[in-house]
Amino acid sequence: MIGSAFLVAWGAEAAEFLVSQGLALAILALIQTLPEFAVEAVIAWKAGKNPPMVHLAIANFTGSLRLLTGLGWPMIYAVAAFSSRQKGKKLGTIRLGEDHAIEVLGLLPPMAYFVVIWAKGSLSLFDAAILASTYVAYLLILLRIPPRAEEESESHSLPAATRWALSYRGGKRWAAVGALLLGGGAVIFFVAEPFLASMLALASTFGLSQFVFIQWVAPFLSEFPEKTSAFAWARRVTRAPVALINMISSNINQWGILSALLAVIYCWSHGSTQPLPLDAFQRSEILLTIAQAFLGWLFLASMDLTAYEAVGLFALWVVQFAVPSLRHTILYVYEAWIALEVVLLLFRVKKLEAFPAFARSWRARR
């Protein structure tokens, strides 16, 4: 699993010289989330055949999203700050580039649409089409962004495997980059099932409940590839923004394509177009996930991530993980912090820099 994470990360870094960085990271995120897709597909299929399992359909989805934002983003900052301190420097913020505004804004539409899904209490095929369309639009915008400059491909700061792939020209370069991505993806595909099965057996040995395992343990393991590559990039400090964007791409995948997959597989298994029902508990889990995600989005909308923001996201995630009964209290904390961020925006203490950054980037590409 670790080896596959490095293979796809090296391939994605090389792919930045063939397509835009954002598109390369989107492809990387899709490959990295293959285990997550497999887990969600199995759960949705079983839920369609066995109605009592419907309550588990949202567990993995909400748990994986909260892990990415509450653990993944802060850990990227922590790794970058530690590496920076080892070099005798202090990391203030992780500053995103202007092109990264595409990913930041791309996170908003599927997340906002989930408010509709939460309000009506079901996930239908129509919802799946809307969510999938937001992801397609996101990819189409990324296609307009050019690749990195060719001169950078000879930089010694690039990993050896990446430089190897870029040492070729023309079709051979595409083949070498594809070999890294597909090789890593193949390893993930064949290793994911036994890896998760063995961890499930270990969780059962320790007496973990099925819901706890599916919501927290399974996502932690299935997201292992993306966390490994992201943390490896964060160690290089200058690549910390790329590591953060890698995680954001995974968030977009899960809000858009993965949630759409839930509805499609459930209806297929159930043999009808009946939407996947969401009970009161599932809706509360979705609302908590939306609140955390929107707070994280407000942080990134300023095109940076600061120390106190990373610590805040991590602390709130730890509390809800360690004491699930406090999830309603944590929801109130998220809502209060969101209100504070909105007040800061209204008084121009903070700015939504993602929108003008996207506009500038779009005009430049045109």
Tab-separated table of C-alpha atoms in Angstrom:
chain	number	residue	atom	x	y	z
A	1	MET	CA	0.000	0.000	0.000
A	2	ILE	CA	2.851	2.379	0.847
A	3	GLY	CA	4.669	1.447	-2.372
A	4	SER	CA	1.563	2.095	-4.468
A	5	ALA	CA	1.133	5.512	-2.841
A	6	PHE	CA	4.634	6.561	-3.834
A	7	LEU	CA	4.239	5.195	-7.393
A	8	VAL	CA	1.085	7.209	-8.094
A	9	ALA	CA	2.556	10.310	-6.391
A	10	TRP	CA	5.677	10.157	-8.589
A	11	GLY	CA	3.470	9.582	-11.635
A	12	ALA	CA	1.243	12.539	-10.754
A	13	GLU	CA	4.239	14.841	-10.292
A	14	ALA	CA	5.519	13.805	-13.728
A	15	ALA	CA	2.030	14.222	-15.221
A	16	GLU	CA	2.149	17.928	-14.273
A	17	PHE	CA	4.428	18.364	-17.318
A	18	LEU	CA	1.854	16.708	-19.607
A	19	VAL	CA	-1.386	18.214	-18.304
A	20	SER	CA	-2.232	20.857	-15.714
A	21	GLN	CA	-1.197	20.262	-12.118
A	22	GLY	CA	-4.835	20.302	-11.043
A	23	LEU	CA	-5.831	17.676	-13.615
A	24	ALA	CA	-2.835	15.514	-12.678
A	25	LEU	CA	-3.865	15.702	-9.016
A	26	ALA	CA	-7.480	14.942	-9.921
A	27	ILE	CA	-6.329	11.787	-11.734
A	28	LEU	CA	-4.110	10.939	-8.773
A	29	ALA	CA	-7.014	11.408	-6.357
A	30	LEU	CA	-9.225	9.101	-8.432
A	31	ILE	CA	-6.587	6.370	-8.364
A	32	GLN	CA	-5.925	6.851	-4.660
A	33	THR	CA	-9.609	6.607	-3.779
A	34	LEU	CA	-10.103	3.260	-5.546
A	35	PRO	CA	-10.164	1.443	-2.175
A	36	GLU	CA	-12.722	3.958	-0.905
A	37	PHE	CA	-14.881	3.421	-3.991
A	38	ALA	CA	-14.662	-0.360	-3.507
A	39	VAL	CA	-15.715	-0.139	0.148
A	40	GLU	CA	-18.629	2.207	-0.637
A	41	ALA	CA	-19.799	0.027	-3.547
A	42	VAL	CA	-19.899	-3.087	-1.368
A	43	ILE	CA	-21.791	-1.278	1.417
A	44	ALA	CA	-24.322	0.267	-1.008
A	45	TRP	CA	-24.881	-3.086	-2.745
A	46	LYS	CA	-25.501	-4.894	0.554
A	47	ALA	CA	-27.796	-2.081	1.713
A	48	GLY	CA	-29.950	-2.589	-1.384
A	49	LYS	CA	-30.260	-6.307	-0.651
A	50	ASN	CA	-30.504	-6.019	3.131
A	51	PRO	CA	-32.569	-2.989	4.330
A	52	PRO	CA	-31.187	-3.056	7.913
A	53	MET	CA	-27.758	-2.233	6.465
A	54	VAL	CA	-28.986	1.059	4.980
A	55	HIS	CA	-27.845	2.921	8.102
A	56	LEU	CA	-24.249	1.894	7.292
A	57	ALA	CA	-24.349	3.382	3.773
A	58	ILE	CA	-23.543	6.887	5.008
A	59	ALA	CA	-21.138	5.833	7.781
A	60	ASN	CA	-18.111	5.297	5.549
A	61	PHE	CA	-18.898	8.341	3.408
A	62	THR	CA	-19.186	10.794	6.298
A	63	GLY	CA	-16.296	9.259	8.217
A	64	SER	CA	-13.901	9.431	5.260
A	65	LEU	CA	-14.763	13.077	4.518
A	66	ARG	CA	-14.314	14.106	8.149
A	67	LEU	CA	-10.994	12.242	8.265
A	68	LEU	CA	-9.703	14.060	5.183
A	69	THR	CA	-10.603	17.509	6.531
A	70	GLY	CA	-10.150	16.987	10.270
A	71	LEU	CA	-7.029	14.835	10.187
A	72	GLY	CA	-5.550	15.056	6.682
A	73	TRP	CA	-5.402	18.828	6.243
A	74	PRO	CA	-3.968	19.522	9.739
A	75	MET	CA	-1.386	16.738	9.391
A	76	ILE	CA	-0.149	18.247	6.123
A	77	TYR	CA	0.405	21.521	7.960
A	78	ALA	CA	2.093	19.714	10.875
A	79	VAL	CA	4.470	17.772	8.596
A	80	ALA	CA	5.358	20.911	6.619
A	81	ALA	CA	5.890	22.923	9.837
A	82	PHE	CA	8.119	20.196	11.313
A	83	SER	CA	10.201	19.915	8.142
A	84	SER	CA	10.485	23.690	7.923
A	85	ARG	CA	11.660	23.908	11.546
A	86	GLN	CA	14.317	21.244	10.851
A	87	LYS	CA	15.673	23.581	8.181
A	88	GLY	CA	15.817	26.448	10.674
A	89	LYS	CA	12.714	28.208	9.386
A	90	LYS	CA	9.244	28.816	10.784
A	91	LEU	CA	6.198	27.995	8.703
A	92	GLY	CA	3.585	30.721	8.952
A	93	THR	CA	0.929	29.612	6.480
A	94	ILE	CA	0.593	27.186	3.604
A	95	ARG	CA	-0.092	29.587	0.754
A	96	LEU	CA	-1.965	28.239	-2.275
A	97	GLY	CA	-1.213	29.304	-5.843
A	98	GLU	CA	-3.765	31.153	-7.965
A	99	ASP	CA	-4.506	28.067	-10.109
A	100	HIS	CA	-5.417	26.226	-6.900
A	101	ALA	CA	-8.535	28.395	-6.675
A	102	ILE	CA	-10.120	25.931	-9.110
A	103	GLU	CA	-9.949	23.148	-6.527
A	104	VAL	CA	-11.056	25.411	-3.684
A	105	LEU	CA	-14.115	26.607	-5.620
A	106	GLY	CA	-14.682	23.119	-7.054
A	107	LEU	CA	-15.326	21.885	-3.520
A	108	LEU	CA	-18.264	24.267	-3.013
A	109	PRO	CA	-20.975	23.073	-5.510
A	110	PRO	CA	-21.269	19.386	-4.459
A	111	MET	CA	-20.949	20.324	-0.794
A	112	ALA	CA	-23.688	22.964	-1.153
A	113	TYR	CA	-25.975	20.551	-3.003
A	114	PHE	CA	-25.688	18.120	-0.109
A	115	VAL	CA	-27.672	20.636	1.927
A	116	VAL	CA	-30.604	19.789	-0.389
A	117	ILE	CA	-30.002	16.047	0.113
A	118	TRP	CA	-29.875	16.549	3.883
A	119	ALA	CA	-33.085	18.614	3.841
A	120	LYS	CA	-35.156	16.079	1.875
A	121	GLY	CA	-33.684	13.032	3.634
A	122	SER	CA	-32.838	10.869	0.621
A	123	LEU	CA	-30.168	10.298	-2.037
A	124	SER	CA	-31.704	9.626	-5.462
A	125	LEU	CA	-30.518	8.968	-9.002
A	126	PHE	CA	-31.395	12.585	-9.844
A	127	ASP	CA	-29.119	13.720	-7.015
A	128	ALA	CA	-26.409	11.418	-8.381
A	129	ALA	CA	-26.689	13.082	-11.808
A	130	ILE	CA	-26.383	16.570	-10.285
A	131	LEU	CA	-23.369	15.587	-8.159
A	132	ALA	CA	-21.649	13.840	-11.074
A	133	SER	CA	-22.213	16.898	-13.304
A	134	THR	CA	-20.439	19.138	-10.775
A	135	TYR	CA	-17.421	16.827	-10.980
A	136	VAL	CA	-17.451	16.794	-14.795
A	137	ALA	CA	-17.589	20.612	-14.845
A	138	TYR	CA	-14.636	20.699	-12.432
A	139	LEU	CA	-12.578	18.438	-14.750
A	140	LEU	CA	-13.489	20.488	-17.837
A	141	ILE	CA	-12.176	23.634	-16.166
A	142	LEU	CA	-8.947	21.856	-15.221
A	143	LEU	CA	-8.473	20.898	-18.875
A	144	ARG	CA	-8.065	24.604	-19.686
A	145	ILE	CA	-5.004	24.953	-17.452
A	146	PRO	CA	-1.613	24.335	-19.166
A	147	PRO	CA	1.107	21.985	-17.826
A	148	ARG	CA	4.215	23.102	-15.942
A	149	ALA	CA	7.116	24.652	-17.857
A	150	GLU	CA	9.410	22.113	-19.531
A	151	GLU	CA	12.533	23.661	-17.972
A	152	GLU	CA	11.366	22.576	-14.509
A	153	SER	CA	11.420	18.894	-15.529
A	154	GLU	CA	15.199	18.823	-15.058
A	155	SER	CA	15.030	20.151	-11.501
A	156	HIS	CA	16.938	18.032	-8.979
A	157	SER	CA	14.193	18.719	-6.433
A	158	LEU	CA	12.003	16.251	-8.320
A	159	PRO	CA	12.072	12.600	-7.149
A	160	ALA	CA	14.323	10.248	-9.138
A	161	ALA	CA	11.372	8.225	-10.474
A	162	THR	CA	9.698	11.415	-11.710
A	163	ARG	CA	12.910	12.556	-13.436
A	164	TRP	CA	13.186	9.102	-15.034
A	165	ALA	CA	9.713	9.376	-16.538
A	166	LEU	CA	10.419	12.915	-17.770
A	167	SER	CA	13.743	11.915	-19.333
A	168	TYR	CA	11.771	10.552	-22.297
A	169	ARG	CA	10.117	12.567	-25.043
A	170	GLY	CA	6.869	12.271	-26.949
A	171	GLY	CA	4.925	9.045	-26.653
A	172	LYS	CA	7.587	7.381	-24.509
A	173	ARG	CA	7.140	10.067	-21.834
A	174	TRP	CA	3.376	9.464	-21.767
A	175	ALA	CA	4.037	5.722	-21.523
A	176	ALA	CA	6.494	6.156	-18.629
A	177	VAL	CA	4.134	8.433	-16.702
A	178	GLY	CA	1.243	6.074	-17.414
A	179	ALA	CA	3.318	3.134	-16.166
A	180	LEU	CA	3.832	4.847	-12.797
A	181	LEU	CA	0.155	5.770	-12.434
A	182	LEU	CA	-1.268	2.487	-13.697
A	183	GLY	CA	1.332	0.449	-11.814
A	184	GLY	CA	0.430	2.161	-8.555
A	185	GLY	CA	-3.281	1.883	-9.340
A	186	ALA	CA	-2.958	-1.854	-10.063
A	187	VAL	CA	-1.201	-2.435	-6.744
A	188	ILE	CA	-3.959	-0.521	-4.912
A	189	PHE	CA	-6.631	-2.550	-6.733
A	190	PHE	CA	-5.177	-5.951	-5.871
A	191	VAL	CA	-3.970	-5.117	-2.359
A	192	ALA	CA	-6.943	-3.076	-1.120
A	193	GLU	CA	-9.370	-5.948	-0.496
A	194	PRO	CA	-7.040	-8.244	1.515
A	195	PHE	CA	-5.612	-5.188	3.294
A	196	LEU	CA	-9.070	-4.056	4.422
A	197	ALA	CA	-10.196	-7.633	5.171
A	198	SER	CA	-7.238	-8.215	7.456
A	199	MET	CA	-7.878	-4.932	9.262
A	200	LEU	CA	-11.569	-5.843	9.629
A	201	ALA	CA	-10.527	-9.085	11.306
A	202	LEU	CA	-8.190	-7.142	13.585
A	203	ALA	CA	-10.969	-4.678	14.470
A	204	SER	CA	-13.307	-7.573	15.291
A	205	THR	CA	-10.625	-9.030	17.537
A	206	PHE	CA	-10.551	-5.782	19.519
A	207	GLY	CA	-14.348	-5.715	19.729
A	208	LEU	CA	-15.017	-2.577	17.673
A	209	SER	CA	-18.638	-2.065	16.609
A	210	GLN	CA	-19.519	-2.428	12.932
A	211	PHE	CA	-20.592	1.228	12.638
A	212	VAL	CA	-17.397	2.524	14.295
A	213	PHE	CA	-15.264	0.369	12.025
A	214	ILE	CA	-17.035	1.446	8.831
A	215	GLN	CA	-17.095	5.138	9.802
A	216	TRP	CA	-13.548	5.544	11.123
A	217	VAL	CA	-11.259	2.496	10.764
A	218	ALA	CA	-12.122	1.504	7.184
A	219	PRO	CA	-11.795	5.091	5.806
A	220	PHE	CA	-8.504	5.572	7.637
A	221	LEU	CA	-7.122	2.472	5.934
A	222	SER	CA	-8.670	3.032	2.512
A	223	GLU	CA	-7.343	6.617	2.455
A	224	PHE	CA	-3.850	5.407	3.309
A	225	PRO	CA	-2.447	5.955	-0.242
A	226	GLU	CA	-3.459	9.606	-0.477
A	227	LYS	CA	-2.257	10.382	3.037
A	228	THR	CA	1.125	8.750	2.349
A	229	SER	CA	1.773	10.713	-0.854
A	230	ALA	CA	0.443	13.971	0.608
A	231	PHE	CA	2.644	13.733	3.698
A	232	ALA	CA	5.650	12.874	1.503
A	233	TRP	CA	5.033	16.089	-0.473
A	234	ALA	CA	4.482	18.117	2.706
A	235	ARG	CA	7.980	17.144	3.904
A	236	ARG	CA	9.377	19.134	0.964
A	237	VAL	CA	7.598	22.265	2.346
A	238	THR	CA	7.477	23.970	-1.083
A	239	ARG	CA	5.219	21.132	-2.218
A	240	ALA	CA	2.939	21.465	0.823
A	241	PRO	CA	0.320	23.401	-1.234
A	242	VAL	CA	0.290	20.506	-3.723
A	243	ALA	CA	-0.192	18.049	-0.849
A	244	LEU	CA	-3.136	20.097	0.386
A	245	ILE	CA	-4.642	20.285	-3.108
A	246	ASN	CA	-4.228	16.492	-3.417
A	247	MET	CA	-6.405	16.118	-0.307
A	248	ILE	CA	-8.929	18.682	-1.571
A	249	SER	CA	-9.191	16.745	-4.864
A	250	SER	CA	-10.029	13.656	-2.830
A	251	ASN	CA	-12.695	15.672	-0.977
A	252	ILE	CA	-14.205	16.724	-4.319
A	253	ASN	CA	-14.150	13.091	-5.501
A	254	GLN	CA	-16.037	11.924	-2.466
A	255	TRP	CA	-18.604	14.744	-2.364
A	256	GLY	CA	-19.266	14.342	-6.097
A	257	ILE	CA	-18.536	10.990	-7.716
A	258	LEU	CA	-18.403	8.709	-4.673
A	259	SER	CA	-21.716	9.919	-3.232
A	260	ALA	CA	-23.296	9.581	-6.689
A	261	LEU	CA	-21.974	6.016	-6.795
A	262	LEU	CA	-23.836	5.285	-3.550
A	263	ALA	CA	-27.200	6.117	-5.134
A	264	VAL	CA	-26.488	4.231	-8.377
A	265	ILE	CA	-25.251	1.032	-6.702
A	266	TYR	CA	-28.097	1.095	-4.161
A	267	CYS	CA	-30.765	1.399	-6.879
A	268	TRP	CA	-29.064	-1.267	-8.983
A	269	SER	CA	-28.929	-3.660	-6.041
A	270	HIS	CA	-32.473	-2.824	-4.946
A	271	GLY	CA	-33.791	-3.326	-8.473
A	272	SER	CA	-35.726	-0.043	-8.552
A	273	THR	CA	-35.265	3.721	-8.774
A	274	GLN	CA	-36.271	4.179	-5.130
A	275	PRO	CA	-33.820	6.642	-3.501
A	276	LEU	CA	-31.554	5.676	-0.659
A	277	PRO	CA	-33.428	6.760	2.503
A	278	LEU	CA	-31.690	8.747	5.225
A	279	ASP	CA	-32.940	8.448	8.784
A	280	ALA	CA	-32.575	11.099	11.496
A	281	PHE	CA	-29.211	9.772	12.674
A	282	GLN	CA	-27.766	9.675	9.133
A	283	ARG	CA	-29.003	13.202	8.476
A	284	SER	CA	-27.330	14.435	11.659
A	285	GLU	CA	-24.069	12.801	10.525
A	286	ILE	CA	-24.366	14.466	7.113
A	287	LEU	CA	-25.095	17.847	8.680
A	288	LEU	CA	-22.031	17.545	10.926
A	289	THR	CA	-19.913	16.634	7.877
A	290	ILE	CA	-21.281	19.608	5.900
A	291	ALA	CA	-20.566	21.993	8.795
A	292	GLN	CA	-16.965	20.785	9.113
A	293	ALA	CA	-16.459	20.936	5.339
A	294	PHE	CA	-17.883	24.458	5.038
A	295	LEU	CA	-15.683	25.729	7.864
A	296	GLY	CA	-12.668	24.174	6.134
A	297	TRP	CA	-13.749	25.766	2.856
A	298	LEU	CA	-13.976	29.204	4.489
A	299	PHE	CA	-10.399	28.745	5.705
A	300	LEU	CA	-9.140	27.800	2.226
A	301	ALA	CA	-11.180	30.504	0.485
A	302	SER	CA	-8.541	32.961	1.732
A	303	MET	CA	-6.067	30.833	-0.324
A	304	ASP	CA	-4.026	29.754	2.690
A	305	LEU	CA	-4.122	27.543	5.751
A	306	THR	CA	-2.819	28.927	9.035
A	307	ALA	CA	-1.608	27.169	12.171
A	308	TYR	CA	-4.645	28.036	14.302
A	309	GLU	CA	-7.024	26.868	11.552
A	310	ALA	CA	-5.213	23.535	11.253
A	311	VAL	CA	-5.180	23.088	15.033
A	312	GLY	CA	-8.873	23.976	15.262
A	313	LEU	CA	-9.912	21.460	12.607
A	314	PHE	CA	-7.811	18.753	14.248
A	315	ALA	CA	-9.029	19.446	17.794
A	316	LEU	CA	-12.698	19.342	16.793
A	317	TRP	CA	-12.154	16.110	14.848
A	318	VAL	CA	-10.375	14.465	17.798
A	319	VAL	CA	-13.237	15.310	20.160
A	320	GLN	CA	-15.939	13.904	17.860
A	321	PHE	CA	-13.818	10.804	17.238
A	322	ALA	CA	-13.029	10.174	20.919
A	323	VAL	CA	-16.460	11.140	22.306
A	324	PRO	CA	-19.145	10.500	19.625
A	325	SER	CA	-21.904	11.507	22.056
A	326	LEU	CA	-20.672	15.112	21.815
A	327	ARG	CA	-21.342	15.378	18.078
A	328	HIS	CA	-24.262	17.783	18.630
A	329	THR	CA	-22.036	20.030	20.752
A	330	ILE	CA	-19.325	19.890	18.082
A	331	LEU	CA	-21.934	20.849	15.477
A	332	TYR	CA	-22.765	23.978	17.506
A	333	VAL	CA	-19.045	24.809	17.720
A	334	TYR	CA	-18.693	24.471	13.946
A	335	GLU	CA	-21.724	26.694	13.401
A	336	ALA	CA	-20.420	29.332	15.839
A	337	TRP	CA	-16.999	29.342	14.156
A	338	ILE	CA	-18.639	29.632	10.721
A	339	ALA	CA	-20.613	32.628	11.988
A	340	LEU	CA	-17.390	34.208	13.264
A	341	GLU	CA	-15.676	33.679	9.900
A	342	VAL	CA	-18.639	35.278	8.115
A	343	VAL	CA	-18.456	38.299	10.442
A	344	LEU	CA	-14.721	38.628	9.713
A	345	LEU	CA	-15.522	38.572	6.003
A	346	LEU	CA	-18.260	41.189	6.360
A	347	PHE	CA	-15.896	43.517	8.211
A	348	ARG	CA	-13.135	42.786	5.658
A	349	VAL	CA	-10.782	41.377	8.274
A	350	LYS	CA	-10.529	38.351	5.980
A	351	LYS	CA	-11.164	38.125	2.248
A	352	LEU	CA	-12.583	35.461	-0.065
A	353	GLU	CA	-9.516	35.539	-2.296
A	354	ALA	CA	-10.411	32.325	-4.154
A	355	PHE	CA	-12.979	34.054	-6.396
A	356	PRO	CA	-10.727	36.855	-7.746
A	357	ALA	CA	-7.807	34.379	-7.946
A	358	PHE	CA	-9.911	32.083	-10.123
A	359	ALA	CA	-11.001	35.019	-12.309
A	360	ARG	CA	-7.402	36.130	-12.824
A	361	SER	CA	-6.265	32.601	-13.590
A	362	TRP	CA	-9.135	32.041	-16.035
A	363	ARG	CA	-8.467	35.301	-17.905
A	364	ALA	CA	-4.770	34.472	-18.141
A	365	ARG	CA	-5.459	31.016	-19.609
A	366	ARG	CA	-7.878	32.455	-22.172
